[in-house]
Tab-separated table of C-alpha atoms in Angstrom:
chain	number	residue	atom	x	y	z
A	48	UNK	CA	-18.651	-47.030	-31.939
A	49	UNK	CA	-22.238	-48.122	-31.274
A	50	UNK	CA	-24.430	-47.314	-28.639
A	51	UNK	CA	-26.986	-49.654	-26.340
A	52	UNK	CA	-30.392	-48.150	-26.028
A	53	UNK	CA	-32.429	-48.635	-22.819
A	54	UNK	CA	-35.869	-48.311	-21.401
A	55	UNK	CA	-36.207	-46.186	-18.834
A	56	UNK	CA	-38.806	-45.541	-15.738
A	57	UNK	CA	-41.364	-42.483	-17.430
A	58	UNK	CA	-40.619	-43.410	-20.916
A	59	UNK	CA	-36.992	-41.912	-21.059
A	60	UNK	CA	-34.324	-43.562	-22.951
A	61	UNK	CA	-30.793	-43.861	-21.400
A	62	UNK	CA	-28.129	-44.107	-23.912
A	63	UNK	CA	-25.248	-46.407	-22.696
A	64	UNK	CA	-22.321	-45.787	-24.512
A	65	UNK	CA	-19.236	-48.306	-24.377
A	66	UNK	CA	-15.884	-47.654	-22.792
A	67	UNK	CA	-13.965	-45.935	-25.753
A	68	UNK	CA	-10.937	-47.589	-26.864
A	69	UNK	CA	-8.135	-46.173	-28.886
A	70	UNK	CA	-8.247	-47.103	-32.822
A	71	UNK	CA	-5.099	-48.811	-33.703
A	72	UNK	CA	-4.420	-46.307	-36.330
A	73	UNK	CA	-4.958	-43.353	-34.309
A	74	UNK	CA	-2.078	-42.184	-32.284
A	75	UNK	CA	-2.266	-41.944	-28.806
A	76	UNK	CA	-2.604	-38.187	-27.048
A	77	UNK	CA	-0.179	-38.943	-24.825
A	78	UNK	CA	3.039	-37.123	-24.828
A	79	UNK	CA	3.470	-33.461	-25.517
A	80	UNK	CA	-0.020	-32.702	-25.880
A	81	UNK	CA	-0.956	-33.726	-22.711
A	82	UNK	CA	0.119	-31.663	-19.695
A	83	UNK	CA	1.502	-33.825	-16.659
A	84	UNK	CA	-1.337	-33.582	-14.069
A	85	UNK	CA	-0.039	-33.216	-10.349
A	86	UNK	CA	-2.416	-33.720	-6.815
A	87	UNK	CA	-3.012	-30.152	-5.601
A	88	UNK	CA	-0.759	-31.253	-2.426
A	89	UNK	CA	2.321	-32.260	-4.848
A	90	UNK	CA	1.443	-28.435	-6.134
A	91	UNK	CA	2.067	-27.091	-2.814
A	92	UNK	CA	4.842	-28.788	-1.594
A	93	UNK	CA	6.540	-27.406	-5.314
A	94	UNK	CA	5.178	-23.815	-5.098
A	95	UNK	CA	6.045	-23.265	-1.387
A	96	UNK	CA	9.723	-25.088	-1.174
A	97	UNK	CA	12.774	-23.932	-3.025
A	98	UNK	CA	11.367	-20.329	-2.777
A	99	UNK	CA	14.456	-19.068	0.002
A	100	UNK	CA	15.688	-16.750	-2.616
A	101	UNK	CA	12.566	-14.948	-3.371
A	102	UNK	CA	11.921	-11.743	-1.181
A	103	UNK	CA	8.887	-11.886	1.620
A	104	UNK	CA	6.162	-9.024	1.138
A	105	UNK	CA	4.448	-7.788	4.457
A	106	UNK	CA	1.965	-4.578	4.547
A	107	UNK	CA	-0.190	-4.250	7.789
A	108	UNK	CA	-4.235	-3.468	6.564
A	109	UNK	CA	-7.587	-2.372	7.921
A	110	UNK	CA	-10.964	-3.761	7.052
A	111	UNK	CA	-13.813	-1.108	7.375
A	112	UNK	CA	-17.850	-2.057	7.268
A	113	UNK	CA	-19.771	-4.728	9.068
A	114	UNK	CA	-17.121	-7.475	9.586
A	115	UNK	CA	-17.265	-8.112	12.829
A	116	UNK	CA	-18.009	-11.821	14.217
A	117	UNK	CA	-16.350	-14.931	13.122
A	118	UNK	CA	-16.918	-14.954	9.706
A	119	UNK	CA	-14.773	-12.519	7.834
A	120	UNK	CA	-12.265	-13.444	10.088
A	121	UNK	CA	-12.565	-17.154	9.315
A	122	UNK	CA	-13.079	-16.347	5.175
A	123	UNK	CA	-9.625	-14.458	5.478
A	124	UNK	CA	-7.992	-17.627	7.292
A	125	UNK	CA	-9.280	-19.602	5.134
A	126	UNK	CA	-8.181	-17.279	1.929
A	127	UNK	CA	-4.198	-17.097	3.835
A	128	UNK	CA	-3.738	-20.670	4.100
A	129	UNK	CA	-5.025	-21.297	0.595
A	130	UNK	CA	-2.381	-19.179	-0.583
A	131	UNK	CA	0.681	-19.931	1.494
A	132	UNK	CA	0.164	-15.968	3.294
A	133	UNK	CA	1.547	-15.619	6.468
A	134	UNK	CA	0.370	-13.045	9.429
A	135	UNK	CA	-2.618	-12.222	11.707
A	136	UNK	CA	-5.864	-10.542	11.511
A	137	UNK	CA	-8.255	-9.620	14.772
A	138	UNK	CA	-11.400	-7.794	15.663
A	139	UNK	CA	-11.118	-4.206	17.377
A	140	UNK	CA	-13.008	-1.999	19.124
A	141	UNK	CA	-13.912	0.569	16.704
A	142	UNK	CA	-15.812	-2.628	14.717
A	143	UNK	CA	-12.879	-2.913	12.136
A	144	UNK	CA	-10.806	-5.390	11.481
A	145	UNK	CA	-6.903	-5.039	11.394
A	146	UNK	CA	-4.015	-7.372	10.534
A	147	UNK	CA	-1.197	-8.365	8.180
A	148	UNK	CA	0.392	-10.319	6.025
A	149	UNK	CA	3.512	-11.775	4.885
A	150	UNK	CA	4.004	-13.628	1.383
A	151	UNK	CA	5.833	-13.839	-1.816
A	152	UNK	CA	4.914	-11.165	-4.366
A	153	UNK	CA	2.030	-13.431	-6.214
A	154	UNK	CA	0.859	-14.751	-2.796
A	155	UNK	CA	0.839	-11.183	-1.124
A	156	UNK	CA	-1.156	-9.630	-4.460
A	157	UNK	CA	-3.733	-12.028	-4.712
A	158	UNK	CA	-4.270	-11.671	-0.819
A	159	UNK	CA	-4.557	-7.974	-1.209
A	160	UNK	CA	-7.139	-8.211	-3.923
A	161	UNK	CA	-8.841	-10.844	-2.166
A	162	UNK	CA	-9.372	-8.296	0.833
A	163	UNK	CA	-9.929	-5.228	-1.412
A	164	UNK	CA	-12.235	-6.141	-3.258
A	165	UNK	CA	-14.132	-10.080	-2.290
A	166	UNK	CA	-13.530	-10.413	1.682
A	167	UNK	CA	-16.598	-12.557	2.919
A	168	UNK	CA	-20.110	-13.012	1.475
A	169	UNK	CA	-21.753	-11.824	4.133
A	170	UNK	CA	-19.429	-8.990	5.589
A	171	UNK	CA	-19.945	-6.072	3.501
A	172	UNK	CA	-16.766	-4.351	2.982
A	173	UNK	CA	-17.047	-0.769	2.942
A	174	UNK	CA	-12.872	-0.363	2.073
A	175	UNK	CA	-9.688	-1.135	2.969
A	176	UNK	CA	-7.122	-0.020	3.549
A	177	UNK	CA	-3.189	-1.269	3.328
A	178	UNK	CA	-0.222	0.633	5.112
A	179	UNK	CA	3.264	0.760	3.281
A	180	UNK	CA	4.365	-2.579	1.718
A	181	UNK	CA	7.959	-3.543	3.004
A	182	UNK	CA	10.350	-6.507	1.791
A	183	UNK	CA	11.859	-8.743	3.998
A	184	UNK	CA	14.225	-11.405	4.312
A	185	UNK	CA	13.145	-13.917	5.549
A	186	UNK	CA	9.030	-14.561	6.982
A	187	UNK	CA	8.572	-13.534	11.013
A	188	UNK	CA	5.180	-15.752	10.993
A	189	UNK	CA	5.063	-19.520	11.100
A	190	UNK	CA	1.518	-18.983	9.564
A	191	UNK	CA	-1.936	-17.017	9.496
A	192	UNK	CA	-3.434	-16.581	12.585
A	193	UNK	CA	-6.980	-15.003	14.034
A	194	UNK	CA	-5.979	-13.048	16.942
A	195	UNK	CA	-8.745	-12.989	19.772
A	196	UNK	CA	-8.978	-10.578	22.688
């Protein structure tokens, strides 16, 4: 393979290399090799369908430090619908925040770590806390909502 050299603005050279092509005599990387490469939304319509049979976590938590105002709560909406958790979260009057969430055990782990131990940038988390996990049938949430007053 050669390259083209070019003068640049500032005396810099730019090397332009040319498209690479496969040698004849090598073999081609496709096949086993390669791993099939799905869109993210292909990724979610395959790790959220054909999961009926698979039991629904739900635990209720509360968020202590300074998370009040819209950002923690918007971070944990954001975190839920990333990872196909279902529930509610809301501000309350003793400046915590307090909600819960319903997912499939990977789901429903990650979110709990998630609000352990990253939460928000800016909110601070002092601790949280989660009540008893239960398993359910079947999900009582369409999705994850922020609950206002």
């Amino acid at each position: 393979m050669t390259s083209q050299e070019t003068q640049t603005e500032g005396g810099r050279r730019r090397v332009t290399l040319p498209p690479s092509t496969p040698d004849k005599d090598t073999p081609s990387k496709k096949g086993s090799d390669e791993p099939n490469r799905i869109s993210h939304t292909e990724f979610q319509k395959r790790v959220t369908s054909d999961r009926s049979d698979e039991a629904v976590f739900s635990c209720q938590f509360e968020v202590f430090g300074i998370v009040q105002g819209v950002s923690f709560r918007m971070y944990t909406l954001r975190r839920a619908q990333k990872l196909g958790v279902r529930g509610w979260c809301k501000n309350t009057n003793e400046n915590t925040v307090k909600g819960e969430i319903q997912a499939h055990r990977h789901s429903f782990e990650s979110m709990r770590l998630w609000l352990k131990h990253t939460g928000s940038p800016t909110s601070r988390i002092d601790k949280c806390i989660f009540s008893e996990t239960t398993e359910l049938a079947e999900f009582t949430f369409t999705n994850f909502t922020i609950v206002v007053d």
